Amino acid sequence: MERDRDSPSSDEDDDHEALIDPTDTKSQRSTFEIGHLKTQLARPLRFSKRYLLAFCLMLSLIFLYFSVDFGNLFRSVSTMKIADSGTDRMREAELRALYLLKQQQLGLLSLWNATSIHSRSISVINPNSTLDIISNSTKNANSNSTLQMEDLIPSIEDFRYAVVNQIKLNKEIQEALLSSHRIGNLLELGDGNVVPEFGGYGFDRCRKVEPKSEERTIEWKPKGNKYLLAICVSGQMSNHLICLEKHMFFAAVLGRILVIPSARVDFQYNRVLDIDHINKCFGRKVVVSFEEFSEMKKNHLHIDRFICYVSSPQPCYVDDEHIKKLRALGITTGKLEAPWVEDIKEPKKRTFNDVLEKFSANDDVLAIGDVFFADVEQEWIMQPGGPLAHKCQTVIEPSRLIMLTAQRFIQTFLGKNFIALHFRRHGFLKFWADVPVIYLSTDAAESETDLLQSLIRLNGKAIPLVKRPARNSAEKWDALLYRHGLEGDSQVEAMLDKTICAMSSVFIGSAGSTFTEDILRLRKDWRSASICDEYLCQGEEPNFISDSE
């Protein structure tokens, strides 16, 4: 077939044709014959400079491509970063595990020492026979040696609890070591055997706190014509209830009847507390409402002495607005006086005798404020039941209507075994629980509680969070409040939340919250406090803090 002479490759074809001798008969052989191929390769090739340059450039690119694997190069950089990240995570996990192992070692040594003391006490009392000691202790309960041995021997419950703590610590160590193998937000823990279960063995990991056998109390026997007017101005209802409890202690020390503040200057206490319950606990009239006090004093409502517990930042922590409210009630006051220098930011520890010395007076009506910040005989005041001798579990407790409503809510939504969590707004959660449901008392936004719900899981399953629902006429659990006109009252609802939390199996509170502290007080007094009660994220610090404005 004749080539097209207008083809751009015609000159190149002519050059190649000139390399072959047309008279050579070997040109008729197959193109794939070895001998013929060698002959062709042996012949000199004529290249122009531009073809030579292009050929060299192509060879360079081919060499570069095969000598450098760009894909592996980038993968290597990425792998190095991942490896570094994994190494750091593993190192952190190992350090955490070592710390926990040290804690476990200390715990086991403490347990060993307890049992060692027990063994030594037995050998000292009677080195020949343990059976004789047991027999003698049964026969003679008043024996000094028996009492010594009983004091030294840890109870079986304490021993079992210590063992469980070590098992839980061992679980934390396993999780710390496995944390370096975390995939996303998931941590593979095998078949879940790292979470030991004690069901069926009759052991309650979160048993109730046993109160101390010895309690120090004083009698509250007020004189019939001596009154103490409670002045509470700091914070919300929880602060005022704590203040009221401390005022009771002051009134008992000073031998006075406590006057509950008027709703016109303070909260409406009769909506959340049962004043008659307080008097029944003591078997005598120890508190009166302001209305009752006003009726007794007729038109002579005068505070004879107004003594300030705190002197700074302002006397009694009372401002001019509060004084105006007192005067609007018809109360006249003398000059505010401070018996000592006391700053609310740095309260000093005071004693029973300090109160008796600085606040005793022969005047009929005495006012003291604000004792919320008072640090007086704190251990005494915080003991179960409080510092005063009475016949109830606790003196300041929710009204009967709120108690019944709380019980009905628990029966309807929660059941007996539940954790109560006070989750303050902007808080964060980090705790483990093994109960079927958690009651959430919170002022946090729904976005925060939704995040909280996503974080609470046990053995791969979500633990439901239950919040107190809005009023629904179809539901009857809150009918008592509705019938008595207490629905929609924010203080009643807050006290209802406290009551539900105080009745829980375990309570997790917010550190620094007086709402939490009041719940803990109720649990302590009701003997419902658990050894698993704790503060949310106790000891934890935020890993990121924003700048100030």
mmCIF file of N, CA, C and O in Angstrom, residues 386-416:
data_model
loop_
_atom_site.group_PDB
_atom_site.id
_atom_site.type_symbol
_atom_site.label_atom_id
_atom_site.label_comp_id
_atom_site.label_asym_id
_atom_site.label_seq_id
_atom_site.Cartn_x
_atom_site.Cartn_y
_atom_site.Cartn_z
ATOM 1 N N GLY A 386 -27.974 15.754 113.715
ATOM 2 C CA GLY A 386 -27.626 17.096 114.173
ATOM 3 C C GLY A 386 -27.127 17.124 115.604
ATOM 4 O O GLY A 386 -27.022 16.087 116.277
ATOM 5 N N PRO A 387 -26.833 18.313 116.126
ATOM 6 C CA PRO A 387 -26.235 18.445 117.453
ATOM 7 C C PRO A 387 -27.240 18.486 118.607
ATOM 8 O O PRO A 387 -26.849 18.508 119.772
ATOM 9 N N LEU A 388 -28.546 18.522 118.269
ATOM 10 C CA LEU A 388 -29.569 18.676 119.298
ATOM 11 C C LEU A 388 -30.248 17.353 119.605
ATOM 12 O O LEU A 388 -30.481 16.533 118.710
ATOM 13 N N ALA A 389 -30.589 17.145 120.861
ATOM 14 C CA ALA A 389 -31.274 15.926 121.288
ATOM 15 C C ALA A 389 -32.753 16.009 120.908
ATOM 16 O O ALA A 389 -33.445 16.952 121.316
ATOM 17 N N HIS A 390 -33.226 15.034 120.122
ATOM 18 C CA HIS A 390 -34.636 15.005 119.715
ATOM 19 C C HIS A 390 -35.021 13.564 119.404
ATOM 20 O O HIS A 390 -34.173 12.661 119.386
ATOM 21 N N LYS A 391 -36.291 13.319 119.131
ATOM 22 C CA LYS A 391 -36.771 11.955 118.941
ATOM 23 C C LYS A 391 -37.090 11.619 117.489
ATOM 24 O O LYS A 391 -37.698 10.582 117.207
ATOM 25 N N CYS A 392 -36.695 12.476 116.552
ATOM 26 C CA CYS A 392 -36.933 12.238 115.125
ATOM 27 C C CYS A 392 -35.620 11.872 114.435
ATOM 28 O O CYS A 392 -34.543 12.019 115.013
ATOM 29 N N GLN A 393 -35.726 11.403 113.176
ATOM 30 C CA GLN A 393 -34.512 11.163 112.405
ATOM 31 C C GLN A 393 -33.820 12.466 112.062
ATOM 32 O O GLN A 393 -32.607 12.588 112.171
ATOM 33 N N THR A 394 -34.601 13.437 111.610
ATOM 34 C CA THR A 394 -34.066 14.758 111.314
ATOM 35 C C THR A 394 -35.119 15.799 111.635
ATOM 36 O O THR A 394 -36.330 15.508 111.611
ATOM 37 N N VAL A 395 -34.670 17.002 111.955
ATOM 38 C CA VAL A 395 -35.590 18.055 112.372
ATOM 39 C C VAL A 395 -36.105 18.841 111.169
ATOM 40 O O VAL A 395 -37.309 19.018 111.003
ATOM 41 N N ILE A 396 -35.182 19.300 110.326
ATOM 42 C CA ILE A 396 -35.578 20.060 109.133
ATOM 43 C C ILE A 396 -35.716 19.080 107.977
ATOM 44 O O ILE A 396 -34.720 18.588 107.443
ATOM 45 N N GLU A 397 -36.941 18.764 107.618
ATOM 46 C CA GLU A 397 -37.186 17.844 106.519
ATOM 47 C C GLU A 397 -38.375 18.323 105.702
ATOM 48 O O GLU A 397 -39.156 19.157 106.168
ATOM 49 N N PRO A 398 -38.539 17.798 104.488
ATOM 50 C CA PRO A 398 -39.657 18.230 103.625
ATOM 51 C C PRO A 398 -41.003 17.985 104.299
ATOM 52 O O PRO A 398 -41.153 17.087 105.128
ATOM 53 N N SER A 399 -41.969 18.776 103.896
ATOM 54 C CA SER A 399 -43.317 18.602 104.444
ATOM 55 C C SER A 399 -43.886 17.239 104.056
ATOM 56 O O SER A 399 -43.396 16.580 103.136
ATOM 57 N N ARG A 400 -44.921 16.834 104.755
ATOM 58 C CA ARG A 400 -45.531 15.521 104.511
ATOM 59 C C ARG A 400 -46.041 15.404 103.077
ATOM 60 O O ARG A 400 -45.902 14.350 102.442
ATOM 61 N N LEU A 401 -46.595 16.482 102.532
ATOM 62 C CA LEU A 401 -47.113 16.452 101.158
ATOM 63 C C LEU A 401 -45.983 16.195 100.159
ATOM 64 O O LEU A 401 -46.136 15.408 99.215
ATOM 65 N N ILE A 402 -44.860 16.857 100.363
ATOM 66 C CA ILE A 402 -43.721 16.667 99.450
ATOM 67 C C ILE A 402 -43.152 15.260 99.597
ATOM 68 O O ILE A 402 -42.776 14.626 98.600
ATOM 69 N N MET A 403 -43.085 14.754 100.826
ATOM 70 C CA MET A 403 -42.577 13.393 101.055
ATOM 71 C C MET A 403 -43.435 12.368 100.321
ATOM 72 O O MET A 403 -42.916 11.482 99.626
ATOM 73 N N LEU A 404 -44.749 12.482 100.429
ATOM 74 C CA LEU A 404 -45.650 11.532 99.771
ATOM 75 C C LEU A 404 -45.554 11.646 98.257
ATOM 76 O O LEU A 404 -45.586 10.630 97.543
ATOM 77 N N THR A 405 -45.444 12.871 97.759
ATOM 78 C CA THR A 405 -45.320 13.077 96.304
ATOM 79 C C THR A 405 -44.037 12.459 95.788
ATOM 80 O O THR A 405 -44.022 11.832 94.714
ATOM 81 N N ALA A 406 -42.953 12.609 96.524
ATOM 82 C CA ALA A 406 -41.679 12.002 96.132
ATOM 83 C C ALA A 406 -41.790 10.482 96.098
ATOM 84 O O ALA A 406 -41.302 9.824 95.175
ATOM 85 N N GLN A 407 -42.440 9.901 97.093
ATOM 86 C CA GLN A 407 -42.617 8.443 97.138
ATOM 87 C C GLN A 407 -43.451 7.950 95.954
ATOM 88 O O GLN A 407 -43.150 6.913 95.354
ATOM 89 N N ARG A 408 -44.478 8.712 95.601
ATOM 90 C CA ARG A 408 -45.323 8.322 94.462
ATOM 91 C C ARG A 408 -44.554 8.424 93.141
ATOM 92 O O ARG A 408 -44.741 7.605 92.249
ATOM 93 N N PHE A 409 -43.696 9.433 93.037
ATOM 94 C CA PHE A 409 -42.881 9.563 91.825
ATOM 95 C C PHE A 409 -41.916 8.379 91.701
ATOM 96 O O PHE A 409 -41.761 7.802 90.620
ATOM 97 N N ILE A 410 -41.291 8.016 92.800
ATOM 98 C CA ILE A 410 -40.358 6.880 92.790
ATOM 99 C C ILE A 410 -41.100 5.602 92.429
ATOM 100 O O ILE A 410 -40.614 4.782 91.635
ATOM 101 N N GLN A 411 -42.279 5.414 93.000
ATOM 102 C CA GLN A 411 -43.071 4.223 92.689
ATOM 103 C C GLN A 411 -43.465 4.186 91.216
ATOM 104 O O GLN A 411 -43.453 3.126 90.582
ATOM 105 N N THR A 412 -43.779 5.354 90.641
ATOM 106 C CA THR A 412 -44.256 5.428 89.256
ATOM 107 C C THR A 412 -43.131 5.294 88.236
ATOM 108 O O THR A 412 -43.272 4.582 87.241
ATOM 109 N N PHE A 413 -41.995 5.948 88.474
ATOM 110 C CA PHE A 413 -40.970 6.070 87.435
ATOM 111 C C PHE A 413 -39.644 5.343 87.728
ATOM 112 O O PHE A 413 -38.920 5.004 86.795
ATOM 113 N N LEU A 414 -39.322 5.128 88.984
ATOM 114 C CA LEU A 414 -37.960 4.702 89.288
ATOM 115 C C LEU A 414 -37.843 3.315 89.914
ATOM 116 O O LEU A 414 -36.965 2.534 89.543
ATOM 117 N N GLY A 415 -38.672 3.012 90.881
ATOM 118 C CA GLY A 415 -38.481 1.791 91.642
ATOM 119 C C GLY A 415 -37.471 2.022 92.761
ATOM 120 O O GLY A 415 -36.880 3.098 92.900
ATOM 121 N N LYS A 416 -37.225 0.998 93.552
ATOM 122 C CA LYS A 416 -36.420 1.143 94.764
ATOM 123 C C LYS A 416 -34.952 1.400 94.480
ATOM 124 O O LYS A 416 -34.309 2.219 95.143
#
